[in-house]
mmCIF file of C-alpha atoms in Angstrom:
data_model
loop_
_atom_site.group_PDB
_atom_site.id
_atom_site.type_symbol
_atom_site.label_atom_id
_atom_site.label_comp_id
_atom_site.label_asym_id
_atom_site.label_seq_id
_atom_site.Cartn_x
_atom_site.Cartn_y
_atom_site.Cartn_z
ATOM 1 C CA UNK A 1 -36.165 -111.991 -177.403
ATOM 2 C CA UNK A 2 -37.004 -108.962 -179.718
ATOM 3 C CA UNK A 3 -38.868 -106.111 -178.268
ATOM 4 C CA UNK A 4 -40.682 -103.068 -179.949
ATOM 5 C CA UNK A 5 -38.460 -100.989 -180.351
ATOM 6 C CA UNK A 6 -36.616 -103.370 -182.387
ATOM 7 C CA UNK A 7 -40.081 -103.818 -184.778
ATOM 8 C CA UNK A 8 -39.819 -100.026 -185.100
ATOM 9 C CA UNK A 9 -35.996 -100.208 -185.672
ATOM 10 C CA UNK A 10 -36.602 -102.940 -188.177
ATOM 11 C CA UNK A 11 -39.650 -100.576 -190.122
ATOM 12 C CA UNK A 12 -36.736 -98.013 -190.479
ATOM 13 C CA UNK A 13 -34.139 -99.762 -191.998
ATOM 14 C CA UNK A 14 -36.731 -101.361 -194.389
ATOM 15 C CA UNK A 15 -37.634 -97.793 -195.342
ATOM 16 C CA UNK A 16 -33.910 -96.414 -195.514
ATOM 17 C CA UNK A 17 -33.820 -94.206 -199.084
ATOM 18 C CA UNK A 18 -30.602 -95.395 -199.391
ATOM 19 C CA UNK A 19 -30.708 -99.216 -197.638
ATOM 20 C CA UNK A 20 -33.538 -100.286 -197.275
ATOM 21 C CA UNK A 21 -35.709 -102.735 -199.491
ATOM 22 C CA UNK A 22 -36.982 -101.055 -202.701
ATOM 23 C CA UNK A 23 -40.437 -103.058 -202.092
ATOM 24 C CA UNK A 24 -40.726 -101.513 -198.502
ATOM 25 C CA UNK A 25 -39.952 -97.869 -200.052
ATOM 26 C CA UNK A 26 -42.674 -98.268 -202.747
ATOM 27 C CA UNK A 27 -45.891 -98.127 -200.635
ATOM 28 C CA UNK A 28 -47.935 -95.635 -199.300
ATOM 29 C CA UNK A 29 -50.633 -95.400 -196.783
ATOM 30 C CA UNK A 30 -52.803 -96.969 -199.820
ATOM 31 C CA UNK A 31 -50.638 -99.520 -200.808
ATOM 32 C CA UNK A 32 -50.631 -101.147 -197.250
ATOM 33 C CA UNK A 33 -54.603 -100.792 -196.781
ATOM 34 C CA UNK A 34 -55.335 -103.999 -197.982
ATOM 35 C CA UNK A 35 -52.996 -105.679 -196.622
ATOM 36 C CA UNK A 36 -53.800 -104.533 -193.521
ATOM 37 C CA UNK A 37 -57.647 -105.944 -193.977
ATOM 38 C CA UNK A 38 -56.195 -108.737 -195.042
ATOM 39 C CA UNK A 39 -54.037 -109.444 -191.777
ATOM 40 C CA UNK A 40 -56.871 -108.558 -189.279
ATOM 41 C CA UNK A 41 -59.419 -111.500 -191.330
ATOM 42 C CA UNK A 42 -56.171 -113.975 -190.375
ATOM 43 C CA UNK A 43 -56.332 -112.738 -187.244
ATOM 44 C CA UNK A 44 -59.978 -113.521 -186.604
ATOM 45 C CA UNK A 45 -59.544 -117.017 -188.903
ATOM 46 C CA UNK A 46 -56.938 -118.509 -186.445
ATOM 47 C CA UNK A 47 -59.265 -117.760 -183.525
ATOM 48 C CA UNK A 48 -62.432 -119.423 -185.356
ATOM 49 C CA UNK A 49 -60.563 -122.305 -185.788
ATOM 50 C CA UNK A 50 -59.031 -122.228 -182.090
ATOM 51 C CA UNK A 51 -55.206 -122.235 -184.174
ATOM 52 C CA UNK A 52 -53.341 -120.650 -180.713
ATOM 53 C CA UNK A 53 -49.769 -122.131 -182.131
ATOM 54 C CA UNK A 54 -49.861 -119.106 -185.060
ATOM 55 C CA UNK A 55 -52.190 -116.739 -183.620
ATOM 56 C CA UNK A 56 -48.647 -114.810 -181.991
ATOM 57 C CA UNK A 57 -47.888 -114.686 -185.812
ATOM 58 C CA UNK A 58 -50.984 -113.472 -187.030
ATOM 59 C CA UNK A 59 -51.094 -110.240 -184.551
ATOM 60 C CA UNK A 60 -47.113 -109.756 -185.616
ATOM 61 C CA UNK A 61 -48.431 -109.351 -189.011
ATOM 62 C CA UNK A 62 -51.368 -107.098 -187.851
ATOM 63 C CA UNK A 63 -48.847 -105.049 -185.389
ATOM 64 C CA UNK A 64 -46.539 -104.480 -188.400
ATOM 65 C CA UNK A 65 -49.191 -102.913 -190.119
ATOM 66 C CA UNK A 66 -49.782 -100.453 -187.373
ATOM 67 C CA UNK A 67 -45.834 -99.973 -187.110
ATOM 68 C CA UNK A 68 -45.820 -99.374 -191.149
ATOM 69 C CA UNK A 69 -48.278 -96.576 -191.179
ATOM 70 C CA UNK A 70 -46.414 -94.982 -188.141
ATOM 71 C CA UNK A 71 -43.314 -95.262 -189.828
ATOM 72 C CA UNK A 72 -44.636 -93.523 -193.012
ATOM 73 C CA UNK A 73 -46.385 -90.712 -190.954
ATOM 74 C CA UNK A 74 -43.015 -90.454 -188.873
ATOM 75 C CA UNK A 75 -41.274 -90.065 -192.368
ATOM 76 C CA UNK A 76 -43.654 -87.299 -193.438
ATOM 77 C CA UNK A 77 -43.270 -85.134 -190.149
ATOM 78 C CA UNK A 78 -46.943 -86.378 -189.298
ATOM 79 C CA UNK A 79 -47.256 -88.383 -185.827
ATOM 80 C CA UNK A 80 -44.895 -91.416 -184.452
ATOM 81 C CA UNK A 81 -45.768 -94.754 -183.257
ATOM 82 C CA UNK A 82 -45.071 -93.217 -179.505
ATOM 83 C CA UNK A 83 -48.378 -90.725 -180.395
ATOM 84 C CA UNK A 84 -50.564 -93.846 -181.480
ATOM 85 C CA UNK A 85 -49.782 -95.288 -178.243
ATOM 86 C CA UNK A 86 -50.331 -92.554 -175.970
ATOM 87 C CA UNK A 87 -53.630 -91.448 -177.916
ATOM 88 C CA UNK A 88 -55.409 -95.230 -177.872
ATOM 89 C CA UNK A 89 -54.437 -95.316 -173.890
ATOM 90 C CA UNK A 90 -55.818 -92.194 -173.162
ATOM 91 C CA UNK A 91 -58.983 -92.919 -175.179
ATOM 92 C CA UNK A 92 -59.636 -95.896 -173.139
ATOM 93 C CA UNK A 93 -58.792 -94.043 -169.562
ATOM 94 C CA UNK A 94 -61.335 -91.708 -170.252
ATOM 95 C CA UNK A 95 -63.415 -94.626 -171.579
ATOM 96 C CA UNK A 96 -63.457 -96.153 -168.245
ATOM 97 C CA UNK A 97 -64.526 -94.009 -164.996
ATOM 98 C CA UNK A 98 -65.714 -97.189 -163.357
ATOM 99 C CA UNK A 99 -61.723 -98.226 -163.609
ATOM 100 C CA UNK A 100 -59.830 -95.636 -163.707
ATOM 101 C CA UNK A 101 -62.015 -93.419 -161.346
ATOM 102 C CA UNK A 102 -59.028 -90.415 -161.115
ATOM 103 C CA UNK A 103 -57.871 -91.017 -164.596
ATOM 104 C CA UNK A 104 -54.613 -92.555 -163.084
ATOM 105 C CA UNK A 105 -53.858 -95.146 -165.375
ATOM 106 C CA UNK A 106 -51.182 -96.564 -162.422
ATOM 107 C CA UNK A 107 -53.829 -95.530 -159.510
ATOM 108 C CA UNK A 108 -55.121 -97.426 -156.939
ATOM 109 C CA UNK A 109 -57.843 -100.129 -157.981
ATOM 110 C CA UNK A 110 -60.763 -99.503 -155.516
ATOM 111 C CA UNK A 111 -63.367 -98.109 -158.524
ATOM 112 C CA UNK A 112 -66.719 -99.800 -157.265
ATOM 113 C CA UNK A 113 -67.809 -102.833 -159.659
ATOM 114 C CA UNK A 114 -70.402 -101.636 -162.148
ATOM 115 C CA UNK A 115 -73.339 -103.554 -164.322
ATOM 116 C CA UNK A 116 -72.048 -104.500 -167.351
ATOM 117 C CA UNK A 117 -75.503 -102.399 -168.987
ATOM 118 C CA UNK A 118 -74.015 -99.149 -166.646
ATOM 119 C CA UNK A 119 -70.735 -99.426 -168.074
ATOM 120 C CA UNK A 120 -71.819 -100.355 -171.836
ATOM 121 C CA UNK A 121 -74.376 -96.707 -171.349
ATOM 122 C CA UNK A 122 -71.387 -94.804 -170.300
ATOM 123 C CA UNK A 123 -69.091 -96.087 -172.801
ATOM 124 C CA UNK A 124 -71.253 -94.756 -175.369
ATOM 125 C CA UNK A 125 -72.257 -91.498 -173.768
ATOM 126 C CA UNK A 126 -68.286 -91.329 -173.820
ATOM 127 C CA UNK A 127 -68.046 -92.003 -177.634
ATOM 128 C CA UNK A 128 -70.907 -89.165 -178.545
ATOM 129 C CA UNK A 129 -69.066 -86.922 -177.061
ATOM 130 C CA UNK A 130 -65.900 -87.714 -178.187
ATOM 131 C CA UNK A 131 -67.881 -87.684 -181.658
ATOM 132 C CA UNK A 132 -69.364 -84.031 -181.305
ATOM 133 C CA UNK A 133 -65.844 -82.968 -180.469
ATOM 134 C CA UNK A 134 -64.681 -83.886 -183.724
ATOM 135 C CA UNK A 135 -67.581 -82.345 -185.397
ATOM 136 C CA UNK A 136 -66.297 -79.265 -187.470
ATOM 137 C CA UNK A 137 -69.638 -77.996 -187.563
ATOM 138 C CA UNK A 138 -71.626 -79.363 -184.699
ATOM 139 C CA UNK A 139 -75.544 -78.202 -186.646
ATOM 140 C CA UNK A 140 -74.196 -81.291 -188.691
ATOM 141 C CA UNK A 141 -73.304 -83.682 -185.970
ATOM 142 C CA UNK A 142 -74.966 -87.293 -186.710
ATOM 143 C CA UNK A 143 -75.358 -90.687 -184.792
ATOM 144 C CA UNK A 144 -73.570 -92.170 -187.950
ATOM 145 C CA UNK A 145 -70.746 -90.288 -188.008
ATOM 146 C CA UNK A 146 -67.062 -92.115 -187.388
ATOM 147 C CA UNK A 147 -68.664 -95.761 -189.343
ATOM 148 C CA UNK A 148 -65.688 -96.268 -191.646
ATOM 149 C CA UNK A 149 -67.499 -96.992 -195.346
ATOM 150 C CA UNK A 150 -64.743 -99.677 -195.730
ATOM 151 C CA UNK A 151 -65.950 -101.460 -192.856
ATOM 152 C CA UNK A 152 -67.350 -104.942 -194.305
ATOM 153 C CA UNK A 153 -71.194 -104.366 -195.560
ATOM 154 C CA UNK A 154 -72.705 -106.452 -192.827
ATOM 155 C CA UNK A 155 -70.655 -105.087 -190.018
ATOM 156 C CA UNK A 156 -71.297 -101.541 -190.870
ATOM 157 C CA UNK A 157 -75.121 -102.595 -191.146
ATOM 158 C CA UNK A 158 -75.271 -103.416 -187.555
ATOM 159 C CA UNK A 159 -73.114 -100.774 -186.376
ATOM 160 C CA UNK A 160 -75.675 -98.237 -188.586
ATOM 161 C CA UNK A 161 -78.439 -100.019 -186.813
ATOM 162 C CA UNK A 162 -77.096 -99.934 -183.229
ATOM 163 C CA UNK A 163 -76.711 -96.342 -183.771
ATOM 164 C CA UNK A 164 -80.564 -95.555 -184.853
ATOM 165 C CA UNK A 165 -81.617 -98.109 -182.071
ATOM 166 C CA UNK A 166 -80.010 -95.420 -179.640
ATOM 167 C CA UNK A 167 -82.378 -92.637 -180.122
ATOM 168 C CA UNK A 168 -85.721 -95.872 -180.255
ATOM 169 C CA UNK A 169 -85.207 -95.686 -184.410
ATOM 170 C CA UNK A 170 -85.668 -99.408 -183.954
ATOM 171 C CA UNK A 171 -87.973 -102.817 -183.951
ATOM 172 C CA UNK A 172 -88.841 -103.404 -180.293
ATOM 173 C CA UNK A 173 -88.520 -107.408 -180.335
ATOM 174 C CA UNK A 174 -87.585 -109.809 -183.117
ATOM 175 C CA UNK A 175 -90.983 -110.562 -184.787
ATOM 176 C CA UNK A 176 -91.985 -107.435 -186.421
ATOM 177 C CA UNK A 177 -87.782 -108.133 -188.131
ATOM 178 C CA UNK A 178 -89.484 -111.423 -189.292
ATOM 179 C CA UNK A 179 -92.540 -110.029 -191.140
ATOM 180 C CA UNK A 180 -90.040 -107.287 -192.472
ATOM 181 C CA UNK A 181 -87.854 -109.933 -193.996
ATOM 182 C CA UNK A 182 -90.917 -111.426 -195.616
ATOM 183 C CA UNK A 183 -92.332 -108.149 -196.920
ATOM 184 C CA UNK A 184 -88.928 -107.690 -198.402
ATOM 185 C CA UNK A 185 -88.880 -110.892 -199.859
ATOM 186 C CA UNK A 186 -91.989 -109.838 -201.835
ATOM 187 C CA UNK A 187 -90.578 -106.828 -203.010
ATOM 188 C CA UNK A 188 -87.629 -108.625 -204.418
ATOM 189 C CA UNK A 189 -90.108 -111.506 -206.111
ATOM 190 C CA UNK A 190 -91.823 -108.052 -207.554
ATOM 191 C CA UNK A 191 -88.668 -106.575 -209.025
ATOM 192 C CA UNK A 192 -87.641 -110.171 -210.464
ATOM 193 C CA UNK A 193 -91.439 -110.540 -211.920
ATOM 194 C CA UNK A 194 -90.997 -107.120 -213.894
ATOM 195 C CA UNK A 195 -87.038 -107.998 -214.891
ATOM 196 C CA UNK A 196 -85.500 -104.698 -213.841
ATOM 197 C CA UNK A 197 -81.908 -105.591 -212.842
ATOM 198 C CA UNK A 198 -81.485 -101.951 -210.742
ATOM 199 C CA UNK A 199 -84.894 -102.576 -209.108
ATOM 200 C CA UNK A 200 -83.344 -106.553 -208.457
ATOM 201 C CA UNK A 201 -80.259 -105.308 -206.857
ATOM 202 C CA UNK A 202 -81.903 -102.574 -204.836
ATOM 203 C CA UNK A 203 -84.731 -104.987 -203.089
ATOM 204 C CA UNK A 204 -81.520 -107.641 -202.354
ATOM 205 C CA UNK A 205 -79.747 -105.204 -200.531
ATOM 206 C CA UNK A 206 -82.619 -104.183 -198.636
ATOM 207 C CA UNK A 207 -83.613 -107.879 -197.552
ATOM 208 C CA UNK A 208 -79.788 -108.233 -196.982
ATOM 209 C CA UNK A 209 -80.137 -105.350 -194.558
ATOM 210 C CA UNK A 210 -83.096 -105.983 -192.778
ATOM 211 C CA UNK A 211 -81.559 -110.365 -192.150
ATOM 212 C CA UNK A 212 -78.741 -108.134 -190.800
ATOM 213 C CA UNK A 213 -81.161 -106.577 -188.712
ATOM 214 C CA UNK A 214 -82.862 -109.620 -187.501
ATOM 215 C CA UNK A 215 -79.282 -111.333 -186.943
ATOM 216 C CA UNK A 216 -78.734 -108.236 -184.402
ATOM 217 C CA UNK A 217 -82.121 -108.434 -182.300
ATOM 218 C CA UNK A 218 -81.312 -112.009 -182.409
ATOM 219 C CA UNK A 219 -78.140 -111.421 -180.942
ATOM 220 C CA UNK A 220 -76.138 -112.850 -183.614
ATOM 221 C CA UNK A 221 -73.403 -111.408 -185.458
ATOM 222 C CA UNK A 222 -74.063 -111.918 -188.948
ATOM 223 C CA UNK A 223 -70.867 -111.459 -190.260
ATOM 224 C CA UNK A 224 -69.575 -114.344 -188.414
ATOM 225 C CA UNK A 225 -73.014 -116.387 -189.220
ATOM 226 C CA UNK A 226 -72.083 -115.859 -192.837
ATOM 227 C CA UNK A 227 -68.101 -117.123 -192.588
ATOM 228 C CA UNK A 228 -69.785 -120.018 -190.824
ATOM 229 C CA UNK A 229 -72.311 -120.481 -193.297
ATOM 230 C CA UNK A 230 -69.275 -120.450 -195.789
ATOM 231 C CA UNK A 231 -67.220 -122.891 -193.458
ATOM 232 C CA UNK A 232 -70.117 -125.266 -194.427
ATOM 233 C CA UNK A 233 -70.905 -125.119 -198.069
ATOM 234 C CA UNK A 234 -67.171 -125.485 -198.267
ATOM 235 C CA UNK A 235 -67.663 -128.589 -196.504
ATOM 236 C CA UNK A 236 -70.292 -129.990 -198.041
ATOM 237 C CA UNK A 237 -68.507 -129.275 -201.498
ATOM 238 C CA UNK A 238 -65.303 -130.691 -200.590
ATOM 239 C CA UNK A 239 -67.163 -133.784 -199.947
ATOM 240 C CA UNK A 240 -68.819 -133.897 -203.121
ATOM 241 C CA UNK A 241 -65.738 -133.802 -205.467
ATOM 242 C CA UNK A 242 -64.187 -136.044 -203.135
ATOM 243 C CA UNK A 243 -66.709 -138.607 -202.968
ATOM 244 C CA UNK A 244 -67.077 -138.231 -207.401
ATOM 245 C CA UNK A 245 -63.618 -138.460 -207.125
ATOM 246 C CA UNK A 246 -63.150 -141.701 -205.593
ATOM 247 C CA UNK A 247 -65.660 -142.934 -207.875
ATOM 248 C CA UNK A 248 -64.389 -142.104 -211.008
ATOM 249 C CA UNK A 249 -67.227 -139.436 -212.118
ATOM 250 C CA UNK A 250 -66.740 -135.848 -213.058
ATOM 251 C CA UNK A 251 -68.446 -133.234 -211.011
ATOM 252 C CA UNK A 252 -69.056 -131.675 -214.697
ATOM 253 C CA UNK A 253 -71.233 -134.977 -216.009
ATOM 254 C CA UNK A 254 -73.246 -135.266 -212.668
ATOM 255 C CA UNK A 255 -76.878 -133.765 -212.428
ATOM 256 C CA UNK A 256 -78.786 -131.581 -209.956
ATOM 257 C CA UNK A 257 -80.465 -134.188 -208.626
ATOM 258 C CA UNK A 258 -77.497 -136.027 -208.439
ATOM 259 C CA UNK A 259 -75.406 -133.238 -206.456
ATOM 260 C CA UNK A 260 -78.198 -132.496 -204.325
ATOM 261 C CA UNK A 261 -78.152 -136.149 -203.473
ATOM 262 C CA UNK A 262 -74.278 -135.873 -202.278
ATOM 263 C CA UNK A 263 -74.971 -132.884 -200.521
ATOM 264 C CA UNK A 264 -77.165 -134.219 -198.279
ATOM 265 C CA UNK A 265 -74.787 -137.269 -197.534
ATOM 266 C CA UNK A 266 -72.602 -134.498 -196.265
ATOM 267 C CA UNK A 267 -75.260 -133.299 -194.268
ATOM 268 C CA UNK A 268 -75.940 -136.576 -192.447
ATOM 269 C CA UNK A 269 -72.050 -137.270 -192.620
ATOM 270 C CA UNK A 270 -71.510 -133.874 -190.833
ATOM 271 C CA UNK A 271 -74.516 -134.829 -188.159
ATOM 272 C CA UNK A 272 -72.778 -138.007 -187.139
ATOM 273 C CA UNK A 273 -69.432 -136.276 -186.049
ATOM 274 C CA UNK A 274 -68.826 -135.773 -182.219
ATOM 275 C CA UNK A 275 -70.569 -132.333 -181.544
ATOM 276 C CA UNK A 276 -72.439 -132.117 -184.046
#
């Protein structure tokens, strides 16, 4: 069976000037980005749907991505996969006292069990400081600094949120969310009243923002919500054109009334399966 350092050997004969594939030699750091988004949504789509039999293959593709950009950092005299190794383990020693209580990754494990609250506190007392370290000028140290802007909008809205929440810049219980999400709502029925497109797109992302905020005190992760809320409208739409298509009608010819009909036949056909 293959082992890592054949993936790395592999990554280097792929990127031989002389060798290796002229595909492989053509990308940059950029280049690879979106592939690498692309392989971690795979990632999390095999485990939605419980697919264990490729999952191995999804986090190959993921792990290649990590082996690529090491590889073209390697290349440029920068850091090697070996660095991105040592620098994630470290990270999470020193992320966890309560485990690691000498920082001996092979010591003895006789660390006292912790609360899960204790532990989540001193994980992120760990990551401020971490964070001020970084900080070339500390007067400008933030909360919100190290949230990647190409996170997905909704994730990076929680993650903003949880961050504000830490210093009580936050909604003490979900209600006061709820009559947020309806003031909101008024705002946007405003802008659409007047027509003004900017003020339109403005007043949707701030009710998308504030949902996302109610998703969080709700303790529900809106991103996934959302792919589930897509998992169902794709559904519910297969079973439309299926069910016009066994009957011989176009999907173009049909009516509202007539599609809204369908679409709650999929609704009570989906209510009827086991689990459901």
């Amino acid at each position: 069976m293959y082992q890592l350092d054949d993936l790395l050997h592999l990554m280097a004969r792929l990127r031989d000037p002389q060798h290796g594939c002229p595909w492989d030699l053509k990308q940059s750091y950029a280049t690879i980005v979106p592939h690498t988004i692309e392989e971690a949504y795979e990632v999390a789509d095999a485990i939605e749907r419980s697919d264990f039999e490729h999952l191995p293959g999804e986090l190959g593709d993921l792990l290649f991505q990590v082996v690529y950009y090491s590889q073209l950092a390697r290349e440029e005299g920068r850091f090697e996969f070996a660095q991105v190794v040592d620098g994630i383990t470290r990270k999470l020693i020193r992320r966890h006292p309560h485990v690691f209580v000498d920082g001996d990754l092979y010591g003895a494990p006789d660390a006292a069990k912790l609360e899960e609250a204790a532990v989540k506190q001193r994980w992120e007392e760990l990551k401020a400081e971490e964070r001020a370290e970084k900080a070339a000028v500390p007067e400008q140290l933030s909360l919100l600094d190290d949230l990647p802007n190409a996170l997905p909008a909704l994730s990076r809205a929680v993650k903003l949120q949880k961050r504000a929440a830490q210093v009580g810049f936050d909604w003490p219980e979900a209600l006061p969310v709820v009559d947020k999400v309806r003031e909101e709502l008024d705002e946007v029925l405003e802008a659409m009243s007047e027509n003004d497109p900017q003020a339109i797109a403005e007043e949707i992302g701030d009710l998308l923002f504030v949902v996302t905020n109610l998703a969080r005190h709700l303790k529900v992760d809106p991103e996934t919500a959302l792919r589930s809320a897509n998992g169902k409208f794709e559904r519910r739409f297969r079973f439309i054109e299926q069910t016009l298509r066994a009957a011989g009608q176009a999907i173009e010819n049909c009516s509202l009334e007539q599609l809204d009909a369908l679409w709650g036949e999929a609704k009570k056909q989906e209510k009827r399966l086991p689990g459901c």
